[in-house]
PDB file of C-alpha atoms in Angstrom:
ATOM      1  CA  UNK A   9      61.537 -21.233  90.554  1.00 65.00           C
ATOM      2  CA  UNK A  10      62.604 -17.425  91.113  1.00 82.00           C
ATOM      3  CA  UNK A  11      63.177 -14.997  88.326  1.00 89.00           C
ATOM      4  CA  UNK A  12      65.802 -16.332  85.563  1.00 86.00           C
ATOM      5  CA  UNK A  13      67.783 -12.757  83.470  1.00 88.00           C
ATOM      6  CA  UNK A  14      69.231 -13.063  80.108  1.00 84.00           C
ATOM      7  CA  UNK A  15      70.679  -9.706  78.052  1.00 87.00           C
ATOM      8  CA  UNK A  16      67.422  -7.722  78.015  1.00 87.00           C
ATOM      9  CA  UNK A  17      64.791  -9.996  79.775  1.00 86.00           C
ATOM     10  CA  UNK A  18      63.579 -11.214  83.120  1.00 92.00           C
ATOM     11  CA  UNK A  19      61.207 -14.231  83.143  1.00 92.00           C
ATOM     12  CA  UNK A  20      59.577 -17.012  85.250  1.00 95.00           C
ATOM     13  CA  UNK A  21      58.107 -18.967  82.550  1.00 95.00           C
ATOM     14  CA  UNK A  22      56.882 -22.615  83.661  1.00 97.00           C
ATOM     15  CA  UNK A  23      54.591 -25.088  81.895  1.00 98.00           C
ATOM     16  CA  UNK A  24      52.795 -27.923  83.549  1.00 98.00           C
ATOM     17  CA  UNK A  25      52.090 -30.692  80.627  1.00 98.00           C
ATOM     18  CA  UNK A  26      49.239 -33.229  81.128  1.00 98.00           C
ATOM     19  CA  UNK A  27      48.707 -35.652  78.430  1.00 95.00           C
ATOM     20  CA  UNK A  28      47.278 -39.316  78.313  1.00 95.00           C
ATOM     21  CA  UNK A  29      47.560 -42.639  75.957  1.00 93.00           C
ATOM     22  CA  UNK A  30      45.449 -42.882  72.963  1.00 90.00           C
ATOM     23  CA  UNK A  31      42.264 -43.790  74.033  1.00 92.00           C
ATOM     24  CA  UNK A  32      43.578 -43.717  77.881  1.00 93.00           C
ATOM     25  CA  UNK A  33      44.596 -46.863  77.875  1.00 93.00           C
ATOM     26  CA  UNK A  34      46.079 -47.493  81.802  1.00 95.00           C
ATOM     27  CA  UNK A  35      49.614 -48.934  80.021  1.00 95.00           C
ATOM     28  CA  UNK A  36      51.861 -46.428  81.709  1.00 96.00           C
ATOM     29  CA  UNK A  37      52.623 -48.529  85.066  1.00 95.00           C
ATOM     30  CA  UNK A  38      54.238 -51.570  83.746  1.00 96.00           C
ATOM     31  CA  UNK A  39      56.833 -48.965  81.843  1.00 96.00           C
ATOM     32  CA  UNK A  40      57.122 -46.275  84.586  1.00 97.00           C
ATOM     33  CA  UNK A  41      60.512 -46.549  85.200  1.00 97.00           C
ATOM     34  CA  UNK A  42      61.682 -46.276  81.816  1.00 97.00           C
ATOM     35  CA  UNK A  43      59.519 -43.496  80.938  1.00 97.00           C
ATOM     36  CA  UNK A  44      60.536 -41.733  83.842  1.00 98.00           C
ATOM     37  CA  UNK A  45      64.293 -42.396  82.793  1.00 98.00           C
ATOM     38  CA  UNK A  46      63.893 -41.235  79.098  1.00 98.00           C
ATOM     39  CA  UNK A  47      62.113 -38.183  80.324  1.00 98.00           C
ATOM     40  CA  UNK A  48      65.162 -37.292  82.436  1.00 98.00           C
ATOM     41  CA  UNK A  49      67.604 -37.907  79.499  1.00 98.00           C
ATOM     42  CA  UNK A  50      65.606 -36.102  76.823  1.00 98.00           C
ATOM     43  CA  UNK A  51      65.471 -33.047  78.708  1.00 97.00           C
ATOM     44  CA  UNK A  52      69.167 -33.085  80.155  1.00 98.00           C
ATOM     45  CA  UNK A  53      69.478 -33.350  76.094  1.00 98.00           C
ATOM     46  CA  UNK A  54      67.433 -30.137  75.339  1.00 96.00           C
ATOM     47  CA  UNK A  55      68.552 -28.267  78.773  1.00 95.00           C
ATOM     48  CA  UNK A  56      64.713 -27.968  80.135  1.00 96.00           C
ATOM     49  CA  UNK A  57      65.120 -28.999  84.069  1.00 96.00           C
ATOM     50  CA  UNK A  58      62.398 -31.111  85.480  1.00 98.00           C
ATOM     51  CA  UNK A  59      60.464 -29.747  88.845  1.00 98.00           C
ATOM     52  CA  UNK A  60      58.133 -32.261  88.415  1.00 98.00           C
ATOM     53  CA  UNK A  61      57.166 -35.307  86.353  1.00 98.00           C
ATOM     54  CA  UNK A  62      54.244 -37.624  87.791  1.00 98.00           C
ATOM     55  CA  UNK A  63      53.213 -40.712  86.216  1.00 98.00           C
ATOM     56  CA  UNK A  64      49.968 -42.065  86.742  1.00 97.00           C
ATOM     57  CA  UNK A  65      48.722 -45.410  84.714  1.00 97.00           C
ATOM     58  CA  UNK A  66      46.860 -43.515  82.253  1.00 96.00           C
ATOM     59  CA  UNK A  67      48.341 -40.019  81.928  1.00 98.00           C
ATOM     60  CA  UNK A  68      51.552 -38.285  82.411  1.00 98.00           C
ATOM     61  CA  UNK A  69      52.142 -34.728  84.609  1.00 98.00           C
ATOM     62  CA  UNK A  70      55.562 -33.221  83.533  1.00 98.00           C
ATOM     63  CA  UNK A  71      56.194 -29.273  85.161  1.00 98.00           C
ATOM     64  CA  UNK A  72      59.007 -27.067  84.335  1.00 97.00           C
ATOM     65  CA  UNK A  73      60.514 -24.287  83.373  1.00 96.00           C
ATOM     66  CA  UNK A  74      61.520 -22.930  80.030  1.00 94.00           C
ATOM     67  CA  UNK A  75      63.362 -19.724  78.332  1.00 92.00           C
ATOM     68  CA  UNK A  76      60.355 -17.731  76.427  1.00 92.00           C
ATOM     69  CA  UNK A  77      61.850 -17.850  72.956  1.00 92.00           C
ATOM     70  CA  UNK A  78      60.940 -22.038  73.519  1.00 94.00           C
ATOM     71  CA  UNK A  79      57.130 -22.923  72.862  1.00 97.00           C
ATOM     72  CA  UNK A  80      54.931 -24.734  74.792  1.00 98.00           C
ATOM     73  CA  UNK A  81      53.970 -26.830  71.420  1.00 98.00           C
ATOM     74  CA  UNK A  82      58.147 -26.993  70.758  1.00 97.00           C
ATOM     75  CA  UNK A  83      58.528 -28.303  73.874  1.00 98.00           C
ATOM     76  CA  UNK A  84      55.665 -31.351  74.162  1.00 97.00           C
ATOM     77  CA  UNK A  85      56.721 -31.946  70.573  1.00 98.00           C
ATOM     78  CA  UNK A  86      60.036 -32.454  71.524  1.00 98.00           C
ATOM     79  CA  UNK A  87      59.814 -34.636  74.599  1.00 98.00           C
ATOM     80  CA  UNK A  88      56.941 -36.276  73.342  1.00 97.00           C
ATOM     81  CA  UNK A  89      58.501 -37.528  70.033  1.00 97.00           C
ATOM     82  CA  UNK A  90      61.448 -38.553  71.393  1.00 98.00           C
ATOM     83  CA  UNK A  91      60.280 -40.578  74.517  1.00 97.00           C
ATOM     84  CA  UNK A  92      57.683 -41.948  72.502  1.00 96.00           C
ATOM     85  CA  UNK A  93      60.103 -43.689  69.709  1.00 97.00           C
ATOM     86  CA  UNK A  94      62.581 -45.013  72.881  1.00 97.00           C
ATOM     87  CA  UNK A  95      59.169 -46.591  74.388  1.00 97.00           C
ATOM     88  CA  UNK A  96      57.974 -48.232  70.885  1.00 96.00           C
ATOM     89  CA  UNK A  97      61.839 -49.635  70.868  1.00 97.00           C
ATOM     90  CA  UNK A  98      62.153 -50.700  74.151  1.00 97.00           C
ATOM     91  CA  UNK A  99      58.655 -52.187  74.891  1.00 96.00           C
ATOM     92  CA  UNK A 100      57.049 -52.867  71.201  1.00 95.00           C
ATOM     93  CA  UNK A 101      55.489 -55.998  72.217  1.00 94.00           C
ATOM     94  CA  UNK A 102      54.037 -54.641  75.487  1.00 93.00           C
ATOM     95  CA  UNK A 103      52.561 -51.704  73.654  1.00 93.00           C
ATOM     96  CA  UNK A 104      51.506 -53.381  70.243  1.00 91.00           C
ATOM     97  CA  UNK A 105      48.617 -54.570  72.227  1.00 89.00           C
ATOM     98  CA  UNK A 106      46.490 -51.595  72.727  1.00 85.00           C
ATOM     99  CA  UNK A 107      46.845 -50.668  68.854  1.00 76.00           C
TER     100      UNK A 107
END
């Protein structure tokens, strides 16, 4: 977690996300270990390196590190979006519940 250069910058820039279910709904267990896995491979995909990603039944901790030209809001949007659509297609019946 030390200092990271590029050309004409030094930075330590890290971002600890917290974010919940709609309404908190405690649905996270049952689908841990496919949330946890689609977290992994979305940001492999994207190149942001996980120091720490905690999931509790009803919200989500996620801390790591990121280059400064990459917003916080780029970010969540990113890993959000795209973890979000693999859940809806790999547990739609589980989740269509708590619409």
């Amino acid at each position: 977690m030390g200092e990271k250069r590029s050309n004409h910058t030094v930075y330590n820039v890290n971002y600890h996300f917290v974010w919940c279910p709609k309404y908190r709904h405690a649905i996270l267990e049952p689908i841990e270990d496919s949330l946890k896995a689609s977290f992994r491979d979305v940001c492999d995909e994207y190149g942001y390196e996980i120091l720490s990603l905690h999931i509790s039944p009803d919200h989500v901790h996620l801390f790591l590190p990121a280059h400064p030209k990459h917003a916080p809001s780029e970010i969540v949007r990113t890993v959000k979006s795209i973890t979000a659509q693999e859940m809806w297609e790999q547990h739609e019946p589980f989740l269509e519940e708590y619409l």
